[in-house]
Short mmCIF file of C-alpha atoms and ligand atoms in Angstrom, two decimals:
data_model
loop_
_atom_site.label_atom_id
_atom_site.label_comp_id
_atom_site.label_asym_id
_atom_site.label_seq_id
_atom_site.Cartn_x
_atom_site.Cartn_y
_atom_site.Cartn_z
CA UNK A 68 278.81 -31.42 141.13
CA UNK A 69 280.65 -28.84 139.70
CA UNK A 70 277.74 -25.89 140.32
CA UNK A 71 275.34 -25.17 143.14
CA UNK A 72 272.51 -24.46 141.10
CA UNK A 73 271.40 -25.53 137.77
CA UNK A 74 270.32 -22.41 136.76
CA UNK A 75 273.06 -20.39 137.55
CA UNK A 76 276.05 -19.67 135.65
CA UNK A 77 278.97 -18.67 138.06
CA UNK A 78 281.71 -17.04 136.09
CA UNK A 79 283.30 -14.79 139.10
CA UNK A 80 285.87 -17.32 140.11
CA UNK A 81 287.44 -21.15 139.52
CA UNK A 82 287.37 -20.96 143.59
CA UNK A 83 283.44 -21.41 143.29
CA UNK A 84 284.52 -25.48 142.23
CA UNK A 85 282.83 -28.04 144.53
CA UNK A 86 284.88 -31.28 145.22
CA UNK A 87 284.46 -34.28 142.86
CA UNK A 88 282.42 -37.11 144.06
CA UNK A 89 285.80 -39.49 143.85
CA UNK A 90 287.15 -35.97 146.22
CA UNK A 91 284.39 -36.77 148.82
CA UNK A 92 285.15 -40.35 148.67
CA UNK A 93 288.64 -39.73 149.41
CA UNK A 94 288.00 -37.94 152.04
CA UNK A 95 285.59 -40.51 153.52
CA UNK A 96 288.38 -43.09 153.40
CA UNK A 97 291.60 -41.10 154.05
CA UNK A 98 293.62 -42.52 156.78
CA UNK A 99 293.95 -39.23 159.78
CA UNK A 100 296.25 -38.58 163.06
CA UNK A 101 297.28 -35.26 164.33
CA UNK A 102 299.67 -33.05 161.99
CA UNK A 103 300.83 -30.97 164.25
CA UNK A 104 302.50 -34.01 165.61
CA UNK A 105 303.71 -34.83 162.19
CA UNK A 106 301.18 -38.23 162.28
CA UNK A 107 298.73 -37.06 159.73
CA UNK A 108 299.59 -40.18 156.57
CA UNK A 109 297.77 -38.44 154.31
CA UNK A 110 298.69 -34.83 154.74
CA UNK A 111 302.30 -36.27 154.12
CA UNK A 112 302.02 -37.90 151.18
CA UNK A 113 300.22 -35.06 149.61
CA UNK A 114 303.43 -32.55 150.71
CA UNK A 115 305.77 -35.54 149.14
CA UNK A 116 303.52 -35.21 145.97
CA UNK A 117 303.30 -31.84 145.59
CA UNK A 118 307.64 -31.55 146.31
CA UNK A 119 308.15 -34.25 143.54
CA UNK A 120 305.81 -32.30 140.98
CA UNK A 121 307.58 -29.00 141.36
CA UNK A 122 311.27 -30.72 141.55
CA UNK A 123 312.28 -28.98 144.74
CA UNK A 124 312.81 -30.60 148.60
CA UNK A 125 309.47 -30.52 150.30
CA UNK A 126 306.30 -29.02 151.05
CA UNK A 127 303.47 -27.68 153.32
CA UNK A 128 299.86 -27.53 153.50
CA UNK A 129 298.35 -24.43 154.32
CA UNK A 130 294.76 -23.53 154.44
CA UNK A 131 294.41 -20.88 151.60
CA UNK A 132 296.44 -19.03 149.03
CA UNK A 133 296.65 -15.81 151.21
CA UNK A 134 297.93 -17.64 154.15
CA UNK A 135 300.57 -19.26 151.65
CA UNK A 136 301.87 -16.06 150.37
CA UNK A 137 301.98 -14.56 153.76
CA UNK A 138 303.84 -17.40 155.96
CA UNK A 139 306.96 -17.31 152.55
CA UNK A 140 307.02 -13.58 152.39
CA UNK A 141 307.70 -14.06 156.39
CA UNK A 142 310.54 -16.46 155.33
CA UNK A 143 311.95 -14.80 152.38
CA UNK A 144 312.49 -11.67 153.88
CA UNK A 145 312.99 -9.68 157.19
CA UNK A 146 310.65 -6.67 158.48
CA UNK A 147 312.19 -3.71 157.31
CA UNK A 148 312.57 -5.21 153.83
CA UNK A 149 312.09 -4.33 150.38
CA UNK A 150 310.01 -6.53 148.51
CA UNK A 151 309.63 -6.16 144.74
CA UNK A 152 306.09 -6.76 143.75
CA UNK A 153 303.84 -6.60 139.74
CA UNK A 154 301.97 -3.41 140.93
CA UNK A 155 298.81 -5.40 140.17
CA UNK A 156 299.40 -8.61 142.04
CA UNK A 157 297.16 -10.17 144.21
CA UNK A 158 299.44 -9.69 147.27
CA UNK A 159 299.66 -6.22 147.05
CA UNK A 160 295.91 -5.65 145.93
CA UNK A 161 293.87 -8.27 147.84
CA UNK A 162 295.22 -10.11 150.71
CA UNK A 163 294.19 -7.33 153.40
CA UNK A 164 297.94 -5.86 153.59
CA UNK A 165 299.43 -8.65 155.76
CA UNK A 166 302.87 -7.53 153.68
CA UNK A 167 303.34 -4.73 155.77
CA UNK A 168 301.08 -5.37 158.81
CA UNK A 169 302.00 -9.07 159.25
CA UNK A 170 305.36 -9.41 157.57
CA UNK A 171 306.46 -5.74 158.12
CA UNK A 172 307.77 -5.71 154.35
CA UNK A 173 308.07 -2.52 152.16
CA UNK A 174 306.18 -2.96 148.82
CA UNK A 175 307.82 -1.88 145.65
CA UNK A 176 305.87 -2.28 142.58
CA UNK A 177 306.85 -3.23 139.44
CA UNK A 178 304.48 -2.03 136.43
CA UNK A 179 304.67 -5.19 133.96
CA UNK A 180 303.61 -6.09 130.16
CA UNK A 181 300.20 -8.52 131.13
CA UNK A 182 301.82 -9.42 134.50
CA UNK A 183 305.60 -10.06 133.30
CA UNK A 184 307.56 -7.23 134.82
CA UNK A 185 311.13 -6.78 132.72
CA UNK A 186 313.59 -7.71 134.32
CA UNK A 187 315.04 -4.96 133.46
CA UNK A 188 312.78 -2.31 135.94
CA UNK A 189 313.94 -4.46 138.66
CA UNK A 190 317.50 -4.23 137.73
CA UNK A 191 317.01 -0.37 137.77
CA UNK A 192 315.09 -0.12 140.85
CA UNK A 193 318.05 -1.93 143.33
CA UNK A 194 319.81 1.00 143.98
CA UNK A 195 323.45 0.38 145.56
CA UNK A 196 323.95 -0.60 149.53
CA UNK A 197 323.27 3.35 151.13
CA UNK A 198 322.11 4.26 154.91
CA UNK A 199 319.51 5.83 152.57
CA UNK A 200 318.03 3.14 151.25
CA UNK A 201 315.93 -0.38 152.45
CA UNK A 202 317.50 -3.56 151.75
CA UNK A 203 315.65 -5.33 149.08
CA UNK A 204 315.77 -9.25 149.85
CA UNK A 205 312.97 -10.52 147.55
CA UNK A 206 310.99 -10.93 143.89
CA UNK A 207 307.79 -12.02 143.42
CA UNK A 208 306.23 -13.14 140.29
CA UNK A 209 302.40 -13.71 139.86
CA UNK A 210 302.01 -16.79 137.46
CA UNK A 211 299.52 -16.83 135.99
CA UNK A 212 298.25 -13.46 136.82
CA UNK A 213 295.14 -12.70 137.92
CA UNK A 214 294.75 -8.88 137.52
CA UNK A 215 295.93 -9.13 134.45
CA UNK A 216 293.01 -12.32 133.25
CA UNK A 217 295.16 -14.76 133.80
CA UNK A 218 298.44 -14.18 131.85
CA UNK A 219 301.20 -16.21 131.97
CA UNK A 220 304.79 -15.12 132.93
CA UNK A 221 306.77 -17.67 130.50
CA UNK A 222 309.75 -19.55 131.54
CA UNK A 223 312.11 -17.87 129.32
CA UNK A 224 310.53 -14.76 131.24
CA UNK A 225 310.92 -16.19 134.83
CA UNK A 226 314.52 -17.32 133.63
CA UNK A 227 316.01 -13.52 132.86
CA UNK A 228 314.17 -12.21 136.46
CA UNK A 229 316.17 -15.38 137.97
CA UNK A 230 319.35 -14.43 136.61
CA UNK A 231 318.19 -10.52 138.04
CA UNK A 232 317.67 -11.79 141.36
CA UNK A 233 320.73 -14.38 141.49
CA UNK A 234 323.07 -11.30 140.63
CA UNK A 235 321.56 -9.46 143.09
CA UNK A 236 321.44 -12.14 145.81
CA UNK A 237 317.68 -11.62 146.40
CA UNK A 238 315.25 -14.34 146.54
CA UNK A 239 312.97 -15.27 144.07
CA UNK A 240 309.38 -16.31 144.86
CA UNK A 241 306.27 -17.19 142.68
CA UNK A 242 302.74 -16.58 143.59
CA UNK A 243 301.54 -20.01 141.47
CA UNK A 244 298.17 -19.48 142.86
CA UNK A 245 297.27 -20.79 139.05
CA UNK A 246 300.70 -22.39 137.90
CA UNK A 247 298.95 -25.86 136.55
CA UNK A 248 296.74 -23.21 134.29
CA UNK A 249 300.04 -21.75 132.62
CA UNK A 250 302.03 -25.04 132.28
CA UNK A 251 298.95 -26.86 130.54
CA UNK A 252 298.17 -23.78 128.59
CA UNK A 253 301.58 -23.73 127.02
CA UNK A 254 302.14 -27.67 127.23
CA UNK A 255 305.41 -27.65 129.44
CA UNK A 256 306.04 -29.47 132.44
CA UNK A 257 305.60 -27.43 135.29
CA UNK A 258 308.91 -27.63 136.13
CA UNK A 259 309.57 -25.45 133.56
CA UNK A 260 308.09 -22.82 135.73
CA UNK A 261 309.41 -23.78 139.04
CA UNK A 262 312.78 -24.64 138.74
CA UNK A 263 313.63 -20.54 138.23
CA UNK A 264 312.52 -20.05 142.02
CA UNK A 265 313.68 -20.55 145.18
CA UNK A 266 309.81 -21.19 146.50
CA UNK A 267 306.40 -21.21 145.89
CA UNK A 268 302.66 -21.50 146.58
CA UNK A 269 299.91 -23.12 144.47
CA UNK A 270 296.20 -23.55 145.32
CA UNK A 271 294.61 -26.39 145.58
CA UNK A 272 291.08 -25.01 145.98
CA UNK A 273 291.03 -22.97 142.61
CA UNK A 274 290.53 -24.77 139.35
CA UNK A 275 291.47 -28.21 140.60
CA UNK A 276 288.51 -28.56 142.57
CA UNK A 277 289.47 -28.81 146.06
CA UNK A 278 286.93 -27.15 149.18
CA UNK A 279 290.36 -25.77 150.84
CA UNK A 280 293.93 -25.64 150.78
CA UNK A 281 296.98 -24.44 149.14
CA UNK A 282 301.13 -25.70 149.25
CA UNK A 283 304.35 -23.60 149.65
CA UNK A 284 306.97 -25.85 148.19
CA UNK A 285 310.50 -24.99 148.33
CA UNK A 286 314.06 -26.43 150.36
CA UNK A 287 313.81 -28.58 152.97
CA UNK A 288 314.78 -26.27 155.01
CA UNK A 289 312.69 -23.69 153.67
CA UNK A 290 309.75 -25.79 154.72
CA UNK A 291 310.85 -26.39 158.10
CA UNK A 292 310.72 -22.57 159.03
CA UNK A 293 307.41 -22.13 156.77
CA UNK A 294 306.10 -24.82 159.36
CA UNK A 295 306.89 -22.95 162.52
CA UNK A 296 305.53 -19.51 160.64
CA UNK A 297 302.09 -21.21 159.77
CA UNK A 298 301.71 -22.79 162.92
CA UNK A 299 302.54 -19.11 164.58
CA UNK A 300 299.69 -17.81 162.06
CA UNK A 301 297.46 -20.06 163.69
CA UNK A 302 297.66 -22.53 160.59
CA UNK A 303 298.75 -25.57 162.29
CA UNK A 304 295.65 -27.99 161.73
CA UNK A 305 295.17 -31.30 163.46
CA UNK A 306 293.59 -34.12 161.10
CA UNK A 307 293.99 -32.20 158.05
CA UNK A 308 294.12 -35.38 156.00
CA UNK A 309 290.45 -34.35 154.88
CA UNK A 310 291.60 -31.95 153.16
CA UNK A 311 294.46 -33.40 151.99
CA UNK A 312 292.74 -36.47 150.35
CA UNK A 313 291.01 -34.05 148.40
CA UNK A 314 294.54 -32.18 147.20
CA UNK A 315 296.06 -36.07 146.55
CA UNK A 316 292.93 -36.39 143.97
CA UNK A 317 293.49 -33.16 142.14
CA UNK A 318 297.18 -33.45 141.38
CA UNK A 319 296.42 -36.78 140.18
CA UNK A 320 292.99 -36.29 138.10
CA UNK A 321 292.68 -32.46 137.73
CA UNK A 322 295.21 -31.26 136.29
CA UNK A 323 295.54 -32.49 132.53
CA UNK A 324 291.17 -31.10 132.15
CA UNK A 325 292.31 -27.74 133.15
CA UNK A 326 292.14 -27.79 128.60
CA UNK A 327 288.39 -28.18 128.68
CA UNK A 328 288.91 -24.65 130.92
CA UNK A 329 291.39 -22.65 128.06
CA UNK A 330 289.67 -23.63 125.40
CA UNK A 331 285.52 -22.47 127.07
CA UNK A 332 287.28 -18.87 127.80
CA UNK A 333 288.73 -19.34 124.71
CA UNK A 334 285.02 -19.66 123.14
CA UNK A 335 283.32 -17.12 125.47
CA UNK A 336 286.17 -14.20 124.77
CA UNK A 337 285.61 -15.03 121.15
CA UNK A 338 281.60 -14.93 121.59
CA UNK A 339 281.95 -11.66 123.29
CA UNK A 340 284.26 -10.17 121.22
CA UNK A 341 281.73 -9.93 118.45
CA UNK A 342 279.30 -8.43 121.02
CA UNK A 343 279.08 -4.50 119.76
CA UNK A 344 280.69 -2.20 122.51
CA UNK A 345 282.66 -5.08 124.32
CA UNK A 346 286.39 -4.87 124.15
CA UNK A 347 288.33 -7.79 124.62
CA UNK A 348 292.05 -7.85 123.99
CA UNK A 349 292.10 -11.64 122.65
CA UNK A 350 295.91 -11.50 123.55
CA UNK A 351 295.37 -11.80 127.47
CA UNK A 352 293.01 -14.93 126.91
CA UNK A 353 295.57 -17.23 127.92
CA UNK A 354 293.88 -19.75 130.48
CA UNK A 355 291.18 -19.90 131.93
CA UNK A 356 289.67 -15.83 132.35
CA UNK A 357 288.52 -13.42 130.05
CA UNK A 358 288.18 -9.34 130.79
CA UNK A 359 286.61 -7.04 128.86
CA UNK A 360 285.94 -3.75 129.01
CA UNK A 361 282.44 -1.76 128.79
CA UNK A 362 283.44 1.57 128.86
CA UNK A 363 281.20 2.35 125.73
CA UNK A 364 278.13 0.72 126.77
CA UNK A 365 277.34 3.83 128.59
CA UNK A 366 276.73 1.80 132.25
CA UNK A 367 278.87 1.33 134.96
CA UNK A 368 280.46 -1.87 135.70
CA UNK A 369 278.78 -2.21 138.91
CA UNK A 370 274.96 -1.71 137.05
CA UNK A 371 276.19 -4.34 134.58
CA UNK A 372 277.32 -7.27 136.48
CA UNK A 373 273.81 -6.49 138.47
CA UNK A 374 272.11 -7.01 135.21
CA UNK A 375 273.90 -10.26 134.34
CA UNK A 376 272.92 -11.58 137.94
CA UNK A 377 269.09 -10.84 137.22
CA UNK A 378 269.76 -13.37 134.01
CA UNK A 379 271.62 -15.92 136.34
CA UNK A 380 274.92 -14.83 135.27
CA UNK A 381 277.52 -14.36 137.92
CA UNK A 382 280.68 -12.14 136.67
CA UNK A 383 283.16 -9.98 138.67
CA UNK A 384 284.63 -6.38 138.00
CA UNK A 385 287.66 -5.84 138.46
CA UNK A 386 288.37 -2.15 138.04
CA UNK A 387 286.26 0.61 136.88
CA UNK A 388 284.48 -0.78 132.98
CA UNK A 389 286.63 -3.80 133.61
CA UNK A 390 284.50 -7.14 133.74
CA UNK A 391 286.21 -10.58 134.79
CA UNK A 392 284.95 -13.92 133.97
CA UNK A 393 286.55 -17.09 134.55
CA UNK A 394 285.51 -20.67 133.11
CA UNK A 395 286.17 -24.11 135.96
CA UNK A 396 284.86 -27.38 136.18
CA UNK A 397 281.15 -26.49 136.75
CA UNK A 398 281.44 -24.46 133.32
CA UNK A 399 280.24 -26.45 130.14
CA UNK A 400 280.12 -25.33 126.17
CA UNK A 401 276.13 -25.18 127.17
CA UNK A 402 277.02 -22.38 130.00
CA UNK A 403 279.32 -20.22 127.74
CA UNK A 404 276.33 -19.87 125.17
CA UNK A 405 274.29 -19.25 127.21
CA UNK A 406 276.45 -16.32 128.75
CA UNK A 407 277.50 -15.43 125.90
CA UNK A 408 273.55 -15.03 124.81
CA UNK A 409 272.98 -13.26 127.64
CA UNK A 410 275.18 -10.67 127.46
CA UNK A 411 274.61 -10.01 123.47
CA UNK A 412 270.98 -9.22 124.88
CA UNK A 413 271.60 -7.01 127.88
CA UNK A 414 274.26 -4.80 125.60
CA UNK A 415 271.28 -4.83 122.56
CA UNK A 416 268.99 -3.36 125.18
CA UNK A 417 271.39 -1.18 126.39
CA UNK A 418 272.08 0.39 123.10
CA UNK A 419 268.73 0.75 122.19
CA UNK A 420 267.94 2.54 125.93
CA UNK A 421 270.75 4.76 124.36
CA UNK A 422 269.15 5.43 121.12
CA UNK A 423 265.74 5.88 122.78
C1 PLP B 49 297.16 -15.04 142.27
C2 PLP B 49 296.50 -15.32 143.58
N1 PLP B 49 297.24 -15.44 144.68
C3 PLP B 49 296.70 -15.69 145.88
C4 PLP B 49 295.34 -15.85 146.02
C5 PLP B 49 294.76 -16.07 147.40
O1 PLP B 49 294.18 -17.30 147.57
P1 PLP B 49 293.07 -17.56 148.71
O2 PLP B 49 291.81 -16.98 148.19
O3 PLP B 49 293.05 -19.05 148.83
O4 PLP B 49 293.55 -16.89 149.95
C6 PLP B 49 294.52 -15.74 144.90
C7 PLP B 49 293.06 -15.89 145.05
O5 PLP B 49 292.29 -15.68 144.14
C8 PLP B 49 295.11 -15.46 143.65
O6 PLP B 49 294.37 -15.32 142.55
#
């Protein structure tokens, strides 16, 4: 059940995923009470699961990635603060501006190489305690990043920014919206990843499967106040088990196929690649998405994902000529010919409408 439709290919996100049938079974059978009261079984031994696979304290459900970010940049930081931020992250770009509305934070972006921003531009934009001047308090890291088609910020890359903000006395936070992507893409524990931060989210509901839900996983204590924050946010939910059950499934069966994922956008960057007019920088396929860039095809991005769509091809753009495509469970070998097909023959008619 990993599609809605036979027909269609989906490519515009891993959040398109339907839950496995052993997900819906889980949820059938999970044992509920309220968690607001703390007397939901299920929802806590998901948060103990998710602690023990990132090595820190604890953890907390929360119903989507956006919520996550927002309820531990409320916790990492006071309104008024500076917040560093990868000037192409998904907090700063996509999650409606809660930072400053919601949090009352003061973005500072970061230009990085494919997501990783040198820890070196950070070091040269804290500027010395002034009247002048906001207080920074926090770092954020995008791993892997989406903006950039899912790139991975490596270890020995989160290590030096660690080292940044521990000098600094800043906290150190990591969007790991798609963290399982980067540790099974480079073959490390994830630990690898998390033990450079103070906190973190995940999602649950991208490519592991789930309908909804994401975790922030940091100190106990950390948690605590993260629990009070989403419950102020209006994310305190009752028998949430049903979603947990779901989350307890995909950290203990989804994780290892995320593979299958790499190596399809793996095959479908390569396909396109040899496509005449597409540019792909192979580099950035690092997971599970592919860009590419149209620019000399001679058709705006928005025209060509339309086209795609009319061949039951379902892409994103992401920024003008930019195309993103991303391969999850409902994506087969079969479904990246296919798109791959698909594509050779809208950009053949396109050149000869060009020639014409
Ligand atoms: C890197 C990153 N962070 C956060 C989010 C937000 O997650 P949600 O859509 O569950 O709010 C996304 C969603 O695509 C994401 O890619």
């Amino acid at each position: 059940m990993g599609m809605r439709s036979k027909e269609t290919i989906d490519l515009r996100s891993d959040t398109v995923t339907l839950p496995t049938e052993e997900m819906l079974e889980a949820i059938r059978n999970a044992e509920l009470g309220d968690d607001v009261y703390r007397e939901d079984p299920t929802v806590k031994k998901l948060e103990e699961i998710a602690a023990e696979k990132m090595g820190k304290e604890a953890a907390l459900l929360v119903t989507s990635g956006t919520q996550a970010n927002l309820v531990c940049l409320m916790n990492n930081a006071k309104r008024g603060e500076l917040v560093f931020l990868e000037a192409e992250s998904h907090i700063y770009w996509y999650e409606g501006g809660g930072l400053s509305s919601i949090a009352g934070l003061l973005p500072w972006l970061i230009r990085g190489n494919l997501g990783a921003i040198d820890p070196e531009d950070i070091e040269a934009a804290i500027r010395p305690k002034n009247i002048h001047f906001p207080e920074p308090s926090l770092i954020c890291v995008e791993n892997t990043h989406n903006r950039y088609g899912g790139t991975i910020v490596t270890p020995d890359q989160m290590r030096a920014i660690s080292e940044v903000a521990k000098r600094h006395s800043l906290n150190f936070y990591m969007d790991g919206a798609r963290i399982f992507n980067a540790a099974v893409a480079l073959k490390v524990n994830v630990k690898e990843f998390t033990r450079h931060v103070d906190n973190l989210m995940f999602c649950l509901s991208k490519s592991l499967s789930c309908p909804v839900g994401s975790m922030v996983v940091g100190t106990q204590q950390f948690i605590e106040k993260a629990r009070k924050t989403r419950k102020v946010l209006g994310g305190g939910m009752r028998q949430a088990g049903i979603i947990a059950a779901a989350g307890i499934v995909a950290l203990e069966k989804m994780i290892d196929r995320l593979e299958e994922d790499h190596e399809n956008a793996r095959r479908l960057a390569k396909g396109i690649a040899k496509i005449n007019g597409i540019k792909v920088n192979l580099d950035a396929v690092q997971t599970n998405m592919v860009r590419f860039d149209i620019s000399d095809l001679g058709v705006s991005d928005g025209l060509f994902v339309l086209k795609l769509k009319e061949n039951n091809v379902l892409v994103s753009t992401m920024a003008k000529n930019s195309i993103r495509m991303v391969t999850h469970r409902g994506i087969e070998k079969v479904h990246v010919e296919k798109a791959i097909n698909v594509i050779d023959s809208i950009v053949k008619e396109l050149h000869s409408k060009k020639q014409a």
